[in-house]
Coordinates of C-alpha atoms in Angstrom, one line a residue:
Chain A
X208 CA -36.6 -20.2 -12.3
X209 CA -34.4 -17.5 -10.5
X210 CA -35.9 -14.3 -9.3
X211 CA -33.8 -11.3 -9.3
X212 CA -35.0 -8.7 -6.6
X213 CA -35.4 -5.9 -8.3
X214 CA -35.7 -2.7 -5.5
X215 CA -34.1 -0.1 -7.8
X216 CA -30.6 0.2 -7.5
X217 CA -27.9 -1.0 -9.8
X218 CA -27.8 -2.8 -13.5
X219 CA -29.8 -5.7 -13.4
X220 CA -29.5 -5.9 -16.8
X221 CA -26.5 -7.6 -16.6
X222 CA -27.2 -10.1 -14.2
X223 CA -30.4 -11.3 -16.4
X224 CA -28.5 -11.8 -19.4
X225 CA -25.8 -13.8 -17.3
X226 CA -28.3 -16.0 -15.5
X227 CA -30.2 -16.6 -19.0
X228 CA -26.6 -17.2 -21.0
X229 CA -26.9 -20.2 -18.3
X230 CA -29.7 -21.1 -19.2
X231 CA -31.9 -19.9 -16.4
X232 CA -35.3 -18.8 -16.7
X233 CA -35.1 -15.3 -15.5
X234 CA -37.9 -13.2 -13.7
X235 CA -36.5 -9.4 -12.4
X236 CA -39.5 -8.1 -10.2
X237 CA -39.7 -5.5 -7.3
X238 CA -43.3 -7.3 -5.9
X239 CA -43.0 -8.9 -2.7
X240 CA -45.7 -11.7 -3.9
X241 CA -43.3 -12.7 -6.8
X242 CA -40.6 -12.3 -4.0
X243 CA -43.0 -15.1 -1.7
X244 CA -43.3 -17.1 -4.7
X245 CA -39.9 -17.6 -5.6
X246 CA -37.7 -20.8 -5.5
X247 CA -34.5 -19.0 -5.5
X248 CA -33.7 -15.6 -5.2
X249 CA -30.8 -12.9 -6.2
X250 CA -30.3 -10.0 -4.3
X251 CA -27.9 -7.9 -6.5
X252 CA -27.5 -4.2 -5.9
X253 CA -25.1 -1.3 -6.4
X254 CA -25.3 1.7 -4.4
X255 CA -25.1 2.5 -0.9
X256 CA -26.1 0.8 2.0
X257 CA -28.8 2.5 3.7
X258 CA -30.7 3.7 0.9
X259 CA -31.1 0.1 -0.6
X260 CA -31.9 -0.9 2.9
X261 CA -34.4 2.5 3.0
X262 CA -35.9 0.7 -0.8
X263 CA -36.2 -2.5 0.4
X264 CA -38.4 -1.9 3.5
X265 CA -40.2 0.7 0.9
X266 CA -41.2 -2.0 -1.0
X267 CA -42.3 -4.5 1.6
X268 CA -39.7 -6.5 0.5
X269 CA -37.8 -7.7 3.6
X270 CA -40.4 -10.0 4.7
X271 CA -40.8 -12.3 1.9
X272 CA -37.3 -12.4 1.9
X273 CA -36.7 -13.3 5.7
X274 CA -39.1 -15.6 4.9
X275 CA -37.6 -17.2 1.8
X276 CA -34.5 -17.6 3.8
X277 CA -36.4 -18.9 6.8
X278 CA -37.8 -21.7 4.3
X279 CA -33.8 -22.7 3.5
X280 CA -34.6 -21.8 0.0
X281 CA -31.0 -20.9 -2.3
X282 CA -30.7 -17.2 -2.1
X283 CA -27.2 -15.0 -3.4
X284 CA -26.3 -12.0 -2.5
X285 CA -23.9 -10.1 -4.8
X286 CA -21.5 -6.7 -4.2
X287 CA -24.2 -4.7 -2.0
X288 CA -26.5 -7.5 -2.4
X289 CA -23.9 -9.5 -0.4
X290 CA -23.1 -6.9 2.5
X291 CA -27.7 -6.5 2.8
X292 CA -27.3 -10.1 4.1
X293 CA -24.8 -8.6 7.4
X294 CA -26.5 -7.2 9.7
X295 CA -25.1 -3.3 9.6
X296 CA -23.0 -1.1 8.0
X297 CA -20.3 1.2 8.9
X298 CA -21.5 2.9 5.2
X299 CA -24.7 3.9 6.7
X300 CA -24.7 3.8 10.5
X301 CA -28.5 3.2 12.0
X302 CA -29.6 1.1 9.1
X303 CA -30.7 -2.3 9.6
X304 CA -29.6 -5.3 7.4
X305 CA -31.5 -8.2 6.9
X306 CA -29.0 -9.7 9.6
X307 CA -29.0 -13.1 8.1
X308 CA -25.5 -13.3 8.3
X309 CA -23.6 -12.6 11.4
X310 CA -21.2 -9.5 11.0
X311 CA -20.7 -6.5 9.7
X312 CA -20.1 -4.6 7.0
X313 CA -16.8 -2.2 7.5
X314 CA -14.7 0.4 5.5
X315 CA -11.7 -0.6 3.7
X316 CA -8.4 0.0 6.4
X317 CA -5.6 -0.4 3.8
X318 CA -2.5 2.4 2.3
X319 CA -4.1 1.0 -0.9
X320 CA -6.0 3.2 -3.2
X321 CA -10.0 2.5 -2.7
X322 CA -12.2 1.8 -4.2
X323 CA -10.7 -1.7 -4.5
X324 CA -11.6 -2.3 -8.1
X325 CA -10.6 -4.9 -10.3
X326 CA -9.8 -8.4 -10.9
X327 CA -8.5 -10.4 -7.9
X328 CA -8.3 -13.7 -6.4
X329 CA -10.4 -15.4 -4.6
X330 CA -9.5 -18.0 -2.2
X331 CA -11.7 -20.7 -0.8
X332 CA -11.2 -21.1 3.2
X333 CA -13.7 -23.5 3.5
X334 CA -16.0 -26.2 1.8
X335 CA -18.4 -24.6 -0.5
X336 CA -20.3 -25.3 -3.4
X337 CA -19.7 -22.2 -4.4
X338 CA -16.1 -21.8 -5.9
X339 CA -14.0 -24.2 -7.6
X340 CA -11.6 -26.2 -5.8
X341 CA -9.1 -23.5 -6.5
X342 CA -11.4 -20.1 -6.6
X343 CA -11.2 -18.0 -9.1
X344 CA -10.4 -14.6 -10.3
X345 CA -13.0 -12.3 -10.3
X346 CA -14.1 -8.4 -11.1
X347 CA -14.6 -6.2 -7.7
X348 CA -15.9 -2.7 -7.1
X349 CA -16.2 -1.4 -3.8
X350 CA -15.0 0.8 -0.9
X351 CA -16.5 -1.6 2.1
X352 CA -16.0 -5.1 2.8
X353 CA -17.6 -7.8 5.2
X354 CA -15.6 -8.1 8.6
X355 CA -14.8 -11.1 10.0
X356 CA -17.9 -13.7 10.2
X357 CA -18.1 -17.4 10.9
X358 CA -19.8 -17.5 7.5
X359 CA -17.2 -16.4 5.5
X360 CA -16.3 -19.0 2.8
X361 CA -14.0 -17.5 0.2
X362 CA -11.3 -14.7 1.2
X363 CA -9.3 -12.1 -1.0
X364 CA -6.0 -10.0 -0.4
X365 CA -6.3 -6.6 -1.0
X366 CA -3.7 -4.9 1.6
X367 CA -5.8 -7.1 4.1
X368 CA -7.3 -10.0 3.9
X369 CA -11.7 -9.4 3.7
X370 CA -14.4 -12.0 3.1
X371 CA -15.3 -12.3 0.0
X372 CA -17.9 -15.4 0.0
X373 CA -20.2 -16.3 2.1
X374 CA -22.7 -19.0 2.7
X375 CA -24.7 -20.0 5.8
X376 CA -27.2 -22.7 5.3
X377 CA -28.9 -22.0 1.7
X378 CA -27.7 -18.3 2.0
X379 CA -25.0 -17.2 0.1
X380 CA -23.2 -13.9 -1.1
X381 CA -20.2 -12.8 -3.0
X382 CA -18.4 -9.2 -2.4
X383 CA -17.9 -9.3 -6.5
X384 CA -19.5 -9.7 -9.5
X385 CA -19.8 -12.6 -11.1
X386 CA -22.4 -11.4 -14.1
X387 CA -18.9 -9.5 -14.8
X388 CA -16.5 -12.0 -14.6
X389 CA -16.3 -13.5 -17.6
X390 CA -15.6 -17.5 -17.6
X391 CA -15.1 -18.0 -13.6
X392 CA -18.2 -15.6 -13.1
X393 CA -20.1 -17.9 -15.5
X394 CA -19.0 -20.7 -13.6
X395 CA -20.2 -19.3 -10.1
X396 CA -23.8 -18.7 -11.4
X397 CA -23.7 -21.8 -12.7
X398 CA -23.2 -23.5 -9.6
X399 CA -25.4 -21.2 -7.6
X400 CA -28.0 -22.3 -10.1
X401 CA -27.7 -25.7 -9.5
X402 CA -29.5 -25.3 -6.1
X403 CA -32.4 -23.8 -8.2
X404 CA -33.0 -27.7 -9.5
X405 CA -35.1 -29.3 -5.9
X406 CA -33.0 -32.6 -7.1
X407 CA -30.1 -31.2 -6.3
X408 CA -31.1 -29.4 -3.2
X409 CA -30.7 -31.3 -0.2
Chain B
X36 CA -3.5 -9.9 -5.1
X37 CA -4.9 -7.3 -7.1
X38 CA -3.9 -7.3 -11.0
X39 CA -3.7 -4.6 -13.2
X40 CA -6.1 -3.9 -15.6
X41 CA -5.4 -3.6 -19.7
X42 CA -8.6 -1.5 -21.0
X43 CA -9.5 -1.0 -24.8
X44 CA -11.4 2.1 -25.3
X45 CA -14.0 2.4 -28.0
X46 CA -14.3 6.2 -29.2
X47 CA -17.5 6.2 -31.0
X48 CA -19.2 9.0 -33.2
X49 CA -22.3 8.4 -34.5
X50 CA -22.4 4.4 -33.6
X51 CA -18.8 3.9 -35.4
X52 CA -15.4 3.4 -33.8
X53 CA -13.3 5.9 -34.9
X54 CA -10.1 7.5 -34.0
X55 CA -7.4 10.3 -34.5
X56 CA -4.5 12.0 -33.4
X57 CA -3.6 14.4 -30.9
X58 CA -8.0 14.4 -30.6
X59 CA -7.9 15.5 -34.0
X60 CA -7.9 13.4 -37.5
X61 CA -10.8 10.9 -37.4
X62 CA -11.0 7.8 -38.9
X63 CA -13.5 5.1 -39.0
X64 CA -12.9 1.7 -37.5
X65 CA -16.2 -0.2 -37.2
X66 CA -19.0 -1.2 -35.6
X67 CA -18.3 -1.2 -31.7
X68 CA -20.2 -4.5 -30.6
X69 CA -17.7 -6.4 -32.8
X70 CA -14.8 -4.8 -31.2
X71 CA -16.3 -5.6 -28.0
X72 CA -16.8 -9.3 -28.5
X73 CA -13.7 -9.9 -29.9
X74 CA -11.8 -7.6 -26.8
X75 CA -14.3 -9.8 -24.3
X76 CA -13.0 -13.1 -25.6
X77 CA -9.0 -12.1 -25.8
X78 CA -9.4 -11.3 -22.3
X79 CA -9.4 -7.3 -21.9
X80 CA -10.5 -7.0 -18.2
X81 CA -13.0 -3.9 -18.9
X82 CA -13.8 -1.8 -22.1
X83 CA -14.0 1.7 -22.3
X84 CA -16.7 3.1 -24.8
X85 CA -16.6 7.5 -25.2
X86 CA -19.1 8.9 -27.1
X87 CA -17.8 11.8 -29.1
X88 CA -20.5 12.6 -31.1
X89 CA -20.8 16.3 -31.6
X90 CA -24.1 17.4 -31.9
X91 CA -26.6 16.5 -28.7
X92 CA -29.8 15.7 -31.0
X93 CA -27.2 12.5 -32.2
X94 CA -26.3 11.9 -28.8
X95 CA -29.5 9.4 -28.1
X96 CA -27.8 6.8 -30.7
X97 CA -25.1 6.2 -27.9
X98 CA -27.5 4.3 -25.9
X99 CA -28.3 1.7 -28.7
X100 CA -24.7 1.7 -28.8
X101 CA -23.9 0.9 -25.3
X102 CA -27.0 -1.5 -25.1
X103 CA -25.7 -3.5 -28.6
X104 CA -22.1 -3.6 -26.8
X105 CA -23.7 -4.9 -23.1
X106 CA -25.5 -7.3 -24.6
X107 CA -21.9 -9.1 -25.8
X108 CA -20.0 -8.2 -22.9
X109 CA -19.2 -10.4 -19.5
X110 CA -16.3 -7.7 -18.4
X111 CA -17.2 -4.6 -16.8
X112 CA -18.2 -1.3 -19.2
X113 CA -17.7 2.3 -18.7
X114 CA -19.5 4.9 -20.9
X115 CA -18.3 8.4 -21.1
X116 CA -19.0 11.1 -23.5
X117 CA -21.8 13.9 -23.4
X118 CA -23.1 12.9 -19.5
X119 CA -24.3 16.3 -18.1
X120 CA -26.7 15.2 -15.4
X121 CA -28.1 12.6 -12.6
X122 CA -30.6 11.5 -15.5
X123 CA -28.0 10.6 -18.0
X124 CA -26.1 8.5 -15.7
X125 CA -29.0 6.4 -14.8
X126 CA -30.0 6.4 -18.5
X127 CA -26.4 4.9 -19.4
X128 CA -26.6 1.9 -16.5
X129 CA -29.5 1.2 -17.7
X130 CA -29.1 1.0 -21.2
X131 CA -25.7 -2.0 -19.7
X132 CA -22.8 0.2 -18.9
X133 CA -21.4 -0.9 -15.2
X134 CA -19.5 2.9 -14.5
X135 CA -19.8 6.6 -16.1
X136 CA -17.1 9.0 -17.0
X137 CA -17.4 12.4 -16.9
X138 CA -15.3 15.4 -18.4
X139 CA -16.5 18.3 -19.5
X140 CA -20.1 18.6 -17.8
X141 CA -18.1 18.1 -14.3
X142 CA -15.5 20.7 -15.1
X143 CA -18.4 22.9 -16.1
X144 CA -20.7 22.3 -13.1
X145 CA -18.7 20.3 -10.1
X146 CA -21.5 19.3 -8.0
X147 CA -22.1 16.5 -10.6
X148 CA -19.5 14.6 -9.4
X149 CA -21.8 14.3 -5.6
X150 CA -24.7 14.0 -7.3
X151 CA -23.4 10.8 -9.4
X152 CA -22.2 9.4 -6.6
X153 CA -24.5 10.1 -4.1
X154 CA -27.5 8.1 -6.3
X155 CA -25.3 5.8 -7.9
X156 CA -22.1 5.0 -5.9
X157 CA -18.8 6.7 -6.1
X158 CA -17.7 2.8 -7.5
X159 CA -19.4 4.4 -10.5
X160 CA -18.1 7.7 -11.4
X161 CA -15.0 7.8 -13.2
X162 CA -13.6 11.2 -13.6
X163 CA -11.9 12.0 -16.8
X164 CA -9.5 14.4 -16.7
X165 CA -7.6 15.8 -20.7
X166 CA -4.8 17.1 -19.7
X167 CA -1.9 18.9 -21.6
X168 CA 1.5 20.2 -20.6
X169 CA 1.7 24.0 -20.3
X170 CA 3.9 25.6 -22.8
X171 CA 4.6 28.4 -20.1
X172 CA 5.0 27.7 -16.6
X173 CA 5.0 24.3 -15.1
X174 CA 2.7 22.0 -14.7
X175 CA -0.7 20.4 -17.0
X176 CA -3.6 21.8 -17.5
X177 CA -7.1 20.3 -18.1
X178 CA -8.9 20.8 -21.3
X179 CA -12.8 19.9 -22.0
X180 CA -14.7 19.5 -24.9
X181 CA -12.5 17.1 -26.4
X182 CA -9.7 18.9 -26.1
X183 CA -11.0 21.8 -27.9
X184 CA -11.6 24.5 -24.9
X185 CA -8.6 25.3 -22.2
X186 CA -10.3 25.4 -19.1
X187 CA -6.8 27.4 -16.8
X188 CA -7.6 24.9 -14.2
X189 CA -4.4 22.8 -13.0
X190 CA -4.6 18.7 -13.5
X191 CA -3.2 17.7 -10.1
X192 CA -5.0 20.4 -8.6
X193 CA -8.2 19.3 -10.1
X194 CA -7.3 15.8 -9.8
X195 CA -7.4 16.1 -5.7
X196 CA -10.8 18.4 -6.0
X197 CA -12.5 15.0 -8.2
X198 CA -11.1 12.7 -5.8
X199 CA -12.7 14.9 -2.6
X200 CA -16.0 15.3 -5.0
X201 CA -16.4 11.5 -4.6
X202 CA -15.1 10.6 -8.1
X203 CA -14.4 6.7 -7.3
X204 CA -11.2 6.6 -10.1
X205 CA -9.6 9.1 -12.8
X206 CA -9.2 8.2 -16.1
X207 CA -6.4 10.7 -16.9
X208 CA -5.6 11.0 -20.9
X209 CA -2.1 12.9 -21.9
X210 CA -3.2 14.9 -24.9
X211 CA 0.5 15.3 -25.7
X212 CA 0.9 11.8 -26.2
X213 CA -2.6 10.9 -27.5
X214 CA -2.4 8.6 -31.0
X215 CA 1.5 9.1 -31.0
X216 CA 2.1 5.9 -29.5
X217 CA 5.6 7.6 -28.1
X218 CA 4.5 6.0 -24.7
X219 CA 2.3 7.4 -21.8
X220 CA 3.2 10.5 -19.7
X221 CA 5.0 9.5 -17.1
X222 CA 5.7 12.8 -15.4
X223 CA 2.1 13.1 -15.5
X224 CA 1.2 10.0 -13.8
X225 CA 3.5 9.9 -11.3
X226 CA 2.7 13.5 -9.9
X227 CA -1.0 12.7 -10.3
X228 CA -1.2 9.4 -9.3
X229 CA 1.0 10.6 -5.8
X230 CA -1.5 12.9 -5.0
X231 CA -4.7 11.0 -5.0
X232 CA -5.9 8.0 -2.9
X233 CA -7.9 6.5 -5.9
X234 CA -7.2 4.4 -8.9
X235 CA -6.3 6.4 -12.0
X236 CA -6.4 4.6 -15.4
X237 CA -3.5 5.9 -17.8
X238 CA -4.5 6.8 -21.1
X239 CA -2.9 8.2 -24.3
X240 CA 0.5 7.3 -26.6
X241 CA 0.6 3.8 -26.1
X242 CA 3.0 2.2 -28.7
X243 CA 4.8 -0.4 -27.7
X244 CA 5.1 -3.0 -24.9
X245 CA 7.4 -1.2 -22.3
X246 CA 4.9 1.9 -22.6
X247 CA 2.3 -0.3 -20.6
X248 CA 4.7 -1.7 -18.0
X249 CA 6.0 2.0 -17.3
X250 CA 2.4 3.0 -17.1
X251 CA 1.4 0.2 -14.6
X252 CA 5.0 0.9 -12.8
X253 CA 7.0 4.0 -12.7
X254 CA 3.6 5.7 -13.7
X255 CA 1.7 4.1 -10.2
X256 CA -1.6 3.6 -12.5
X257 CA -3.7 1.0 -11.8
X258 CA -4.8 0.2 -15.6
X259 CA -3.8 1.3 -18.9
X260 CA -6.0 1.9 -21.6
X261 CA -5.2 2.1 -25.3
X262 CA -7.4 2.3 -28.6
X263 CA -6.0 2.1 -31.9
X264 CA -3.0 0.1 -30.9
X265 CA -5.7 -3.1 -29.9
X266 CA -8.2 -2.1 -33.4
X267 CA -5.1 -2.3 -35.2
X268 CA -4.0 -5.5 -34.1
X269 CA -0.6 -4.2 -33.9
X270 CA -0.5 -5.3 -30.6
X271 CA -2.8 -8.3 -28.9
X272 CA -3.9 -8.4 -25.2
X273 CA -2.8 -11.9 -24.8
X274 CA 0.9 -10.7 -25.9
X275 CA 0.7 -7.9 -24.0
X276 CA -0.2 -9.6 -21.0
X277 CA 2.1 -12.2 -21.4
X278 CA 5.0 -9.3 -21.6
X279 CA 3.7 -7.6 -18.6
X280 CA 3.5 -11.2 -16.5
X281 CA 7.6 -11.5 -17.7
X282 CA 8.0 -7.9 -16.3
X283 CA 6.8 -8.9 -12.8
X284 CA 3.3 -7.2 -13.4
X285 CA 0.2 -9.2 -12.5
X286 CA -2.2 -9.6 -14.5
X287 CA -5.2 -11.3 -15.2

């Protein structure tokens, strides 16, 4: 079963009906012993940073989910979701990410019109189990990106060249949205899921 | 790189596809969810649904609308239509669309824009902006209510002011060129699109291929969006992005 973290910002509609198209069993909750008991975890989120940060800590949720990644149990971050893992924001200055992932999380420095939103490519940069041997096109939206960070997986053009994916351990996140990229988003969940299955995980 | 984005737009009045001329003329096209599956599997890259049903009381039925539509969907969706506060944004994310865009309410009472995006992300808040060339004088000037109310306030003018609101992309319609498929405004892009730092998605008198590429070119827009055109089947999404790919535009 995959539990979606559910601390109030952003559609998780969508990422339910992705995950159960899958095949997953689904569980959205915002209660941090759900959050404890969970094999694998998605941390979604639209929004800005340091009000979901501000929610999280609300709800007690940042401890079960240290702790979940502390147990090397699969967890993926996606779009604000994904920059929660850094450890800071230059969106919200003062507020604390769950710093599981070295890095942070900076404003787009491009002559290019931002938000970047779209469909772009993603390119991987180093192994991952995460993205197809070639990457994948995927659906964006967002005005900051991660910086540079030894975790970075999976990179994307976009006047500059950002991180896009990133894994560390069982920890992953992805700047875009794969519940909204059609076939290669499918295909990412998919994979992500597989780590869900304790035969797979190492 | 970043490739541009071919949008089908929905307009829907009491749960039924439907769409005119020049904003005016209705006719009835079907039920949206089918449109939407069929534009999610010929690969559009987002869908557009506005809700121009007139009365408020009937206004509720949009949300069934947008939920039936989500529910078939795996590309992003944007609602607009009737969105006059904080509550009906969050109602409309909810009920599956990804992004909001608002006319008339903003026009009426700015501060929506920062309130949208303040609560939900500026990534969220698409400001749509009807606009129509003066007869007198130079310029375009924006129109709310669907068209039916002049509003004396400048496009490009109002453009900037969306933008600096926190608006996250415009989603400018020519009402000129709306349902005469004689090809967007590219006057009106151009100067709009040179004057803001955001993506603006051009929208009305789509006819025939080159209209698109001129759109995505010599207009600077970063999507084009287009209605009966797609319902019609007159034109396809796979043939138009194959046409668009031979004109050096990338795409999906």
């Amino acid at each position: 079963m995959i539990t979606v973290v559910d601390y109030g910002m952003g559609n998780l509609r969508n990422v339910r009906r992705a995950l159960e198209h899958i095949g997953s069993e689904v569980l959205v909750t915002p209660d941090p012993d759900a959050i404890r008991r969970a094999t694998t975890l998605i941390l979604p989120g639209v929004g800005a940073f340091g009000e979901a940060v501000t929610r999280i800590d609300g709800l007690g949720l940042r401890g079960p989910i240290m702790d979940h990644a502390g147990a090397g149990k699969p967890m993926l971050g996606i779009c604000l979701g994904m920059q929660l893992l850094f450890q800071e924001s230059e969106e919200s200055p003062g507020a604390q990410g769950l710093g599981l992932i070295p890095g942070s999380i900076i404003r787009f420095r491009t002559a290019l019109v931002v938000p970047h939103i779209g469909w772009n490519d993603v390119r991987p940069v180093a192994p991952t189990a995460l993205l197809a041997p070639d990457g994948g096109c995927f659906y964006f939206v967002h005005s900051f990106h991660a910086g540079d960070t030894p975790a970075a997986v999976g990179t994307t053009d976009y006047g500059i060249t950002f991180t896009a994916v990133v894994e560390l351990g069982t920890v992953f996140g992805v700047q875009f949205h794969p519940e909204k990229s059609q076939a290669a988003g499918i295909d990412l969940l998919r994979r992500f899921a597989a780590f869900d299955n304790p035969e797979v995980r190492a | 790189m970043l490739h541009k984005r071919i949008i089908p737009c929905l307009d829907v009045r009491n749960g039924t596809v439907v769409k005119g001329v020049n904003f005016v003329g209705l006719r009835e096209m079907g039920e949206p969810a089918v449109h939407a599956r069929f534009y999610n599997d010929e690969g559009a890259d987002e869908l557009v649904i506005l809700d121009i049903t007139a009365s408020r009381e009937e206004r509720r039925s949009i949300l069934h609308v947008v939920e039936s539509v989500a529910d078939v969907l795996f590309i992003p969706l944007t609602v607009g239509g009737g969105i006059r506060t904080a509550e009906d944004v969050r109602d409309m994310l909810n009920a599956g669309a990804d992004r909001v865009s608002l006319n008339t309410a903003m026009v009426q009472r700015p501060a929506l824009i920062e309130e949208a995006a303040a609560r939900f992300g500026s990534q969220c808040v698409v400001a749509a902006i009807d606009a129509r060339r003066r007869v007198e004088g130079t310029g375009w000037e924006v129109f709310i209510y669907g068209g039916h109310q002049a509003t004396g306030l400048d496009a490009l003018t109002w453009a900037m002011e969306v933008e600096r609101r926190g608006a996250g992309e415009i989603l400018l319609t020519s009402m000129d060129r709306d349902g005469t498929q004689s090809g967007y405004d590219i006057d009106l892009l151009r100067a709009l699109t040179s004057r803001v730092r955001i993506p603006v998605i051009a929208s009305g008198g789509a006819g025939r291929l080159e209209h698109f590429t001129e759109g995505l070119t010599a207009g600077g827009a970063s999507a084009v969006l287009a209605a009966s055109l797609f319902h019609t089947r007159a034109l396809t999404i796979p043939q138009l992005k194959a046409s668009l790919r031979s004109e050096g535009v990338s795409v999906r």
